[in-house]
Short mmCIF file of C-alpha atoms in Angstrom, two decimals:
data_model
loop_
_atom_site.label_atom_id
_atom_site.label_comp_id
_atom_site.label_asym_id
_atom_site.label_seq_id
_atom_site.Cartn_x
_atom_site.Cartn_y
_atom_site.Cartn_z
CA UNK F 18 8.25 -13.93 -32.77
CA UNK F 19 5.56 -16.33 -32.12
CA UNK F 20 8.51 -19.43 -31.33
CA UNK F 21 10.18 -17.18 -29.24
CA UNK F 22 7.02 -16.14 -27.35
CA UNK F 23 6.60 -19.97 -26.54
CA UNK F 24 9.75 -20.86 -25.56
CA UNK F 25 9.99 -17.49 -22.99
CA UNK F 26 6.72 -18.74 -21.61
CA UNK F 27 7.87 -21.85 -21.02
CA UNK F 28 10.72 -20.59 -19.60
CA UNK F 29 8.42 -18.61 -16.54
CA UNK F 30 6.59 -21.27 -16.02
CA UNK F 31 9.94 -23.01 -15.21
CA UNK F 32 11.09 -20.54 -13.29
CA UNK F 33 7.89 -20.10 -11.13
CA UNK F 34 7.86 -23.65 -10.15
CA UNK F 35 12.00 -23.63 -9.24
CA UNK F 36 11.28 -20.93 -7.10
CA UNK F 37 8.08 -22.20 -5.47
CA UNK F 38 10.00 -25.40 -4.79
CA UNK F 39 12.74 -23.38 -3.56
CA UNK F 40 10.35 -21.88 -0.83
CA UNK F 41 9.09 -24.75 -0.02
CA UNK F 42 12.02 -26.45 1.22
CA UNK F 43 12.18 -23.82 4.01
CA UNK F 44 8.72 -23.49 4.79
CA UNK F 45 8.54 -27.30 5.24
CA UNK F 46 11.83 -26.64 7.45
CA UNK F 47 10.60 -24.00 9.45
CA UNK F 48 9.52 -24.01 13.27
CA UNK F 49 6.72 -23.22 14.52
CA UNK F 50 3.07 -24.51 14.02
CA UNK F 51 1.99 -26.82 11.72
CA UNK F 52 0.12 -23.99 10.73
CA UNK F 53 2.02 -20.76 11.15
CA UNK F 54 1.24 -17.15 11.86
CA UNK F 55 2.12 -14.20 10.00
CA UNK F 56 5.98 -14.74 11.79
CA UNK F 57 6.48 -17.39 9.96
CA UNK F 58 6.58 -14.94 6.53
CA UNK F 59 9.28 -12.95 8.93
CA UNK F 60 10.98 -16.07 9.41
CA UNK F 61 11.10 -17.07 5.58
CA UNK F 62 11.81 -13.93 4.40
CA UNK F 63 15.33 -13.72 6.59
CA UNK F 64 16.22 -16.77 4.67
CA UNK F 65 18.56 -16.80 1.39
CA UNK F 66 17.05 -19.50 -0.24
CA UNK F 67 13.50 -18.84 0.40
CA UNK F 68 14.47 -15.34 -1.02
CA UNK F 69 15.80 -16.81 -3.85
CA UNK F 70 12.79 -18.60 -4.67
CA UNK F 71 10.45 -15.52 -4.11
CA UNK F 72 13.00 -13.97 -6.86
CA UNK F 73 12.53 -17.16 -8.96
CA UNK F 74 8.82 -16.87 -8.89
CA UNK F 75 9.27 -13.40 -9.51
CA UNK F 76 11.42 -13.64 -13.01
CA UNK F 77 8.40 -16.18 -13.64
CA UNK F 78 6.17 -13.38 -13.81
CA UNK F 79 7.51 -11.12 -15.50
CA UNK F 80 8.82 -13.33 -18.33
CA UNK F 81 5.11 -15.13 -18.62
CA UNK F 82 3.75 -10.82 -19.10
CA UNK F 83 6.45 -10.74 -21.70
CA UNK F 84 5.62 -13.78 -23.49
CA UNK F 85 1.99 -12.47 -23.81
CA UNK F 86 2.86 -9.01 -25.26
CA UNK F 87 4.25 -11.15 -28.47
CA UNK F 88 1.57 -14.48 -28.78
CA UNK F 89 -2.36 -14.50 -28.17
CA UNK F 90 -3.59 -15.23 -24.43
CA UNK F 91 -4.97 -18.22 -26.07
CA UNK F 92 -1.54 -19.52 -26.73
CA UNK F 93 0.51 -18.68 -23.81
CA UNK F 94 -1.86 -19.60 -20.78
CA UNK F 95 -1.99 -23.24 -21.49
CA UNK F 96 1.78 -23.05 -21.35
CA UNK F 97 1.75 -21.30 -18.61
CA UNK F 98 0.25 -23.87 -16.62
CA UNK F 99 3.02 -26.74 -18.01
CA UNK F 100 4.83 -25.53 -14.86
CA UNK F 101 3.12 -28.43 -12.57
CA UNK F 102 5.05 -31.19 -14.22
CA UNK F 103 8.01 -28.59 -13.86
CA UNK F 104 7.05 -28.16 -10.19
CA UNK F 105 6.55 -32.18 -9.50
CA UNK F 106 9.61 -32.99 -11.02
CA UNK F 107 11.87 -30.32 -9.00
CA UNK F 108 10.07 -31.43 -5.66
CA UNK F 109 11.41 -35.06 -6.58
CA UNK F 110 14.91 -33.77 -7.23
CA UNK F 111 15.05 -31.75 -4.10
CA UNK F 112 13.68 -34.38 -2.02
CA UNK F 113 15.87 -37.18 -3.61
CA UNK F 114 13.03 -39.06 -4.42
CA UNK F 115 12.00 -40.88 -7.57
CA UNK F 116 8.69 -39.58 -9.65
CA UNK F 117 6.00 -41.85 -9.91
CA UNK F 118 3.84 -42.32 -12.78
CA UNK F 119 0.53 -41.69 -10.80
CA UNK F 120 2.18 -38.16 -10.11
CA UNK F 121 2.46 -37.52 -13.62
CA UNK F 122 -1.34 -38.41 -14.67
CA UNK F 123 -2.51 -36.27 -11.82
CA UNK F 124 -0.47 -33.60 -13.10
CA UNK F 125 -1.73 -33.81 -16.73
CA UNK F 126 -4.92 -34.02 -15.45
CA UNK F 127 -4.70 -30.90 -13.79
CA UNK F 128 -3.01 -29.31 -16.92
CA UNK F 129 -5.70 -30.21 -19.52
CA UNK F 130 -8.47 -29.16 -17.30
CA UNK F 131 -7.09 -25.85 -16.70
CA UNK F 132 -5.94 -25.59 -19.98
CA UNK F 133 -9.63 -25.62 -21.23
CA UNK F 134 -10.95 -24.04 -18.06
CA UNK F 135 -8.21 -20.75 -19.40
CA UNK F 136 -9.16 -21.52 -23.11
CA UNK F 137 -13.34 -21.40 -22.24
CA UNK F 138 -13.65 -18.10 -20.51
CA UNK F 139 -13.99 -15.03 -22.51
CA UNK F 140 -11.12 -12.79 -22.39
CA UNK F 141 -11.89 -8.66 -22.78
CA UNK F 142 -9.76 -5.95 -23.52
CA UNK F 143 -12.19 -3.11 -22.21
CA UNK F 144 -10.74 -1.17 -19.27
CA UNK F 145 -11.89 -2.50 -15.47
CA UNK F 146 -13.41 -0.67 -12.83
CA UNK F 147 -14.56 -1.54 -9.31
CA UNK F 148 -15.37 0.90 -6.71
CA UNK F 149 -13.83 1.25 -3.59
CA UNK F 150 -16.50 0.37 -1.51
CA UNK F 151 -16.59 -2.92 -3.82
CA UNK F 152 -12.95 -3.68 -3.00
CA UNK F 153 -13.30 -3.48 0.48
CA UNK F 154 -16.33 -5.93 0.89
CA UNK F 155 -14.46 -8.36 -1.39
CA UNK F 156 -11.03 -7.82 0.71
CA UNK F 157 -13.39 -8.41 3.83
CA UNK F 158 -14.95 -11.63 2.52
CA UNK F 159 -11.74 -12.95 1.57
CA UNK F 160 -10.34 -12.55 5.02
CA UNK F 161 -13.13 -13.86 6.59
CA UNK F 162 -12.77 -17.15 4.55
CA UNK F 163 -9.22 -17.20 5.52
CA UNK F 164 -10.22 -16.52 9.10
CA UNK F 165 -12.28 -19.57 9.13
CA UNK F 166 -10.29 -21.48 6.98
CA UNK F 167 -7.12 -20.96 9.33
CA UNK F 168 -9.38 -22.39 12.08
CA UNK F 169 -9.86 -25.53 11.10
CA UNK F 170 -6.85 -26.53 9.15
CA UNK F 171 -4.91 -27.29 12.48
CA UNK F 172 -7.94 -30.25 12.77
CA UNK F 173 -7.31 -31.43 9.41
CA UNK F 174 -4.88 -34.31 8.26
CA UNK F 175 -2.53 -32.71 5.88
CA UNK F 176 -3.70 -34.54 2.73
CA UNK F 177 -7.14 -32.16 3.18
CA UNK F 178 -5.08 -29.18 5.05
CA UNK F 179 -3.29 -29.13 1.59
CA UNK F 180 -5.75 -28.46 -0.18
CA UNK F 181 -8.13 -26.47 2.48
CA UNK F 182 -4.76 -23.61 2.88
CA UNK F 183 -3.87 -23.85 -1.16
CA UNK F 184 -7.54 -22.83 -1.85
CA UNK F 185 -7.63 -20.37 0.33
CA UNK F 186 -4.22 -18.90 -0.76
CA UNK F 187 -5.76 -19.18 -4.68
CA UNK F 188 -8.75 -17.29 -3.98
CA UNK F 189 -7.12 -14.65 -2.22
CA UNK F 190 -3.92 -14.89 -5.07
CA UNK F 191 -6.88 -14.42 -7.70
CA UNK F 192 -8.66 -11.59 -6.12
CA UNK F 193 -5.51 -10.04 -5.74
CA UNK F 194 -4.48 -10.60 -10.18
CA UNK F 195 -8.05 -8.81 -10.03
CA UNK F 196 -7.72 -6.04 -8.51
CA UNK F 197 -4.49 -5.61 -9.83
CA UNK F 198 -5.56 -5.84 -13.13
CA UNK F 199 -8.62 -2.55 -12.02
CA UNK F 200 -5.56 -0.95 -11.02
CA UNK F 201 -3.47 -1.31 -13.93
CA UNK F 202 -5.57 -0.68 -16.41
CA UNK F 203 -6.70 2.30 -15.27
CA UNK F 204 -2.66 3.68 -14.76
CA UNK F 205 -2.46 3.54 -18.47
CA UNK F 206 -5.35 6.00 -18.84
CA UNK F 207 -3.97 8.10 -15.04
CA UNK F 208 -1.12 7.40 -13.23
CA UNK F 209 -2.46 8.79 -10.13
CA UNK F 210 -4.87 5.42 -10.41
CA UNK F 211 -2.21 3.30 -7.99
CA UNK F 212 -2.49 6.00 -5.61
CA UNK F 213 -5.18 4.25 -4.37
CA UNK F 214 -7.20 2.06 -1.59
CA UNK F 215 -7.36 -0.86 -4.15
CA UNK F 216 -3.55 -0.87 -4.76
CA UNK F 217 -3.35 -0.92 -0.66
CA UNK F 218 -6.23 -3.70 -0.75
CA UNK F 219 -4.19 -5.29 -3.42
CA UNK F 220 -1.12 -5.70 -1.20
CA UNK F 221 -2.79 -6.53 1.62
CA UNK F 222 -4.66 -9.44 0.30
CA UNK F 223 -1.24 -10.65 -1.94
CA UNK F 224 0.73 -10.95 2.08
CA UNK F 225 -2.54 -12.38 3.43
CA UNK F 226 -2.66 -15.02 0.79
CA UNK F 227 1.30 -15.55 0.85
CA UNK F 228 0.98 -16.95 4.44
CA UNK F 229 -1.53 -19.51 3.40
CA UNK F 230 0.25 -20.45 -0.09
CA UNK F 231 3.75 -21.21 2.20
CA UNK F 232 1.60 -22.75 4.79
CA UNK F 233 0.27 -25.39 2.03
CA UNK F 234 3.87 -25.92 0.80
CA UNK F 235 4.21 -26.38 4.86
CA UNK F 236 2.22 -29.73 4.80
CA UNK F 237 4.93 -31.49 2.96
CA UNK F 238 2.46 -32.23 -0.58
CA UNK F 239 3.89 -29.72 -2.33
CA UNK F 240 2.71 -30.83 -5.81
CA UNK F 241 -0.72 -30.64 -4.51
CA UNK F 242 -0.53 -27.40 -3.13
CA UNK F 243 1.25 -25.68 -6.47
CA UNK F 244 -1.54 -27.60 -8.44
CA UNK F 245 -4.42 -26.36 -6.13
CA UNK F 246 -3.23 -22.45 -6.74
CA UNK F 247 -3.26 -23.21 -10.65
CA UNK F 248 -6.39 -24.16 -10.65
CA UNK F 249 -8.35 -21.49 -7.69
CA UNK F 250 -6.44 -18.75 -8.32
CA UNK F 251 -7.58 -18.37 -12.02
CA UNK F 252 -11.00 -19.60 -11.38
CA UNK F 253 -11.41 -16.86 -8.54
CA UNK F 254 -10.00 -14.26 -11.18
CA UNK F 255 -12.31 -15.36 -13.41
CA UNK F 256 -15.32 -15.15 -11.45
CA UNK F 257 -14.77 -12.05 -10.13
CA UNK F 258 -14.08 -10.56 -13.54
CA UNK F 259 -17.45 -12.32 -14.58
CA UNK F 260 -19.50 -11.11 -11.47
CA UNK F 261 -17.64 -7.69 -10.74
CA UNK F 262 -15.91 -6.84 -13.95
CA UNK F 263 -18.32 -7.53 -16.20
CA UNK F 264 -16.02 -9.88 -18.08
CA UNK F 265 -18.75 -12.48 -18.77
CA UNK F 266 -18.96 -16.74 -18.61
CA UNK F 267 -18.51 -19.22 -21.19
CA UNK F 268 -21.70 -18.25 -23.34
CA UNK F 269 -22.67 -21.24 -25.19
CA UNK F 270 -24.40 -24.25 -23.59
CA UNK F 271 -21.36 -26.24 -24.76
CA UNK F 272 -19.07 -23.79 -23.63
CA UNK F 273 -20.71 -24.11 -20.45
CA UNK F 274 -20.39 -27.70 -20.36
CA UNK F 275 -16.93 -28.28 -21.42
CA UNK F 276 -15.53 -25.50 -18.45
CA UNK F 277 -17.64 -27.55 -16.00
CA UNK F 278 -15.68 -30.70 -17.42
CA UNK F 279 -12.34 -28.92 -17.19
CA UNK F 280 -12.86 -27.85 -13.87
CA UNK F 281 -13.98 -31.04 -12.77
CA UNK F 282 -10.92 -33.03 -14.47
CA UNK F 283 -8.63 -29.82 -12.77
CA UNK F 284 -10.07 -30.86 -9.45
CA UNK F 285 -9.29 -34.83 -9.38
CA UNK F 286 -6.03 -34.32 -10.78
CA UNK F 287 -5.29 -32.11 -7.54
CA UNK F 288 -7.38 -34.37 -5.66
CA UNK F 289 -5.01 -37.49 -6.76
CA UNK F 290 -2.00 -35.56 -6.15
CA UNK F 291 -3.11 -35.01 -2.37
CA UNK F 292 -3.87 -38.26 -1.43
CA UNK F 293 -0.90 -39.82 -3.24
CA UNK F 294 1.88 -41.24 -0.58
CA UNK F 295 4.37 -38.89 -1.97
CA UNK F 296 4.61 -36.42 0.93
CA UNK F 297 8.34 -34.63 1.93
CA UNK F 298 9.28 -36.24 4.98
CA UNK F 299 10.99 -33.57 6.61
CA UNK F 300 7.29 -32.15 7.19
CA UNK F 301 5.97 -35.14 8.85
CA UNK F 302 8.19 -34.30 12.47
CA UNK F 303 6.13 -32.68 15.43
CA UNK F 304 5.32 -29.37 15.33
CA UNK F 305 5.76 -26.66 18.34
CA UNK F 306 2.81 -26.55 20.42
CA UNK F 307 0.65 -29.48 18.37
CA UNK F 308 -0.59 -32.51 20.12
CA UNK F 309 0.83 -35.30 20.42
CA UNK F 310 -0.73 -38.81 18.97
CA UNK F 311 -2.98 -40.36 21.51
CA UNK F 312 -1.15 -43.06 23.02
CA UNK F 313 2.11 -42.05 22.20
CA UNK F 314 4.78 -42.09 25.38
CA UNK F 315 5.87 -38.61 26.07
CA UNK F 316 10.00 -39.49 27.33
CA UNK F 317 12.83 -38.17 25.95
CA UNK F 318 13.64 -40.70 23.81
CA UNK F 319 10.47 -40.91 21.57
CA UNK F 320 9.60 -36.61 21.84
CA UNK F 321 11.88 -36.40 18.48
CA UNK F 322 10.16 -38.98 17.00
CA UNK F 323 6.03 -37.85 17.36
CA UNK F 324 4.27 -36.24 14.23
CA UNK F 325 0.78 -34.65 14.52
CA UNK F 326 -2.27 -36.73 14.36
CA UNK F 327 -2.43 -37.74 10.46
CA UNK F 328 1.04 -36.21 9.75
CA UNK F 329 2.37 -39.70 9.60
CA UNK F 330 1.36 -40.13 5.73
#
């Protein structure tokens, strides 16, 4: 049972990355904004492929829930999180572009770090609760982050949009897994329990964080963005058990000290991955409505040719 545990896990974590890599070839291809409003979801989700992917991600899921009902969290979350390599490689294949070996040490980076980050925190099987009043203040914050966070990205270059959206979408992808998982476990005690603000909360904040997950995928570093939500989105989840849920930290000094090495080899890995010169060059064309480079000749020759200021990389 154990084998077959493994090898469905590592199965979802395939099929989350093919469909993440699916989406992102039409958020890339998109118009619109470099950084797109809530339309551009409407936009996506009228295309087949993009649809496909969501369904991809989807099967992902559920076959990484099945995997743990028959192997310890322990075992399957580290697998879980084998999908970046999946991810960089599909990218490459889509893209028709080779993988380089500096993509694949970032990526194992990231892997071992949030391997141990996963393997560190304590893991509790007592039932959840948060109030409502509790839900709604951490909904709020979220969105104000976002807010802000939507603000500046259409200053930033996209090697730090990347990572500035695809944090944002992980902390609002984790709060979501958390209140999901209040909701949830309280169903199995009352049913009535998703009849509830936090399940509305909980969708709420899922579509707010989808637009800035596809809007990361829409700077063209699509490794870095996938590898940024592996490593927020359980952090977040984590934290918020910890703080909220009354999960708990790592206990132990060394406990402590290895997570804060884990998170900190997590981090460079993504880091590496969104500096690296290994951006999809469909996303480097000028937006709608962005400005132009300074000094750039506005004719109609050269309008097809402009990218945004630092979209050239």
């Amino acid at each position: 049972m154990l084998i077959w545990s493994i090898l469905i896990a590592l199965a979802g974590a395939f099929c989350m990355a093919l469909g993440s890599a699916l989406q992102e070839r039409d958020a890339v291809r998109a118009p619109g904004h470099s950084v797109a409003r809530f339309g551009f979801l409407l936009h996506l989700a009228q295309r087949p492929r993009w649809l496909l992917g969501t369904l991809g991600a989807g099967a992902g899921v559920v076959l990484h829930l099945v995997a743990l009902s028959g192997a310890p969290l322990t075992i399957i979350q580290p697998i879980g999180v084998t999908g970046l390599i999946f991810a960089i490689v599909l990218s490459a294949v889509f893209n028709r572009r080779r993988v380089r070996p500096g993509q694949i040490v970032a990526g194992g980076a990231v892997m071992v770090g949030l391997a141990g980050l996963l393997l560190l925190f304590p893991h509790t099987a007592q039932t959840p609760h948060m109030a409502t009043g509790t839900a709604l203040a951490l909904a709020g914050s979220v969105a104000a982050v976002g807010c802000a966070a939507y603000a500046a990205a259409h200053w930033l270059p996209p090697a730090l949009r990347v990572l500035l959206l695809a944090a944002v979408g992980g902390v609002a992808l984790g709060t979501t897994s958390a209140l999901a998982r209040v909701v949830a476990a309280n169903a199995v005690v009352d049913a009535t329990a998703v009849l509830s603000w936090l399940t509305v909360l909980c969708v709420a904040v899922a579509v707010f964080g989808g637009l800035f997950q596809q809007n990361a995928y829409r700077t063209g570093h699509f490794a870095a963005a996938y590898a940024t939500l592996l490593v927020v989105d359980p952090i977040t989840g984590a934290g918020i058990g910890a703080l909220l849920l009354g999960e708990g930290l790592p206990a132990t000094p060394l406990d402590q000290a290895l997570a804060a090495g884990s998170a900190l080899l997590a981090i460079a890995g993504t880091v590496a991955l969104a500096v690296a010169r290994n951006r999809n060059p469909e996303a480097a064309r000028h937006r709608t409505g962005d400005p132009a480079p300074a000094g750039t000749a506005l004719s109609t020759t050269s309008v097809h040719s402009t990218t945004t200021p630092g979209d050239s990389r």
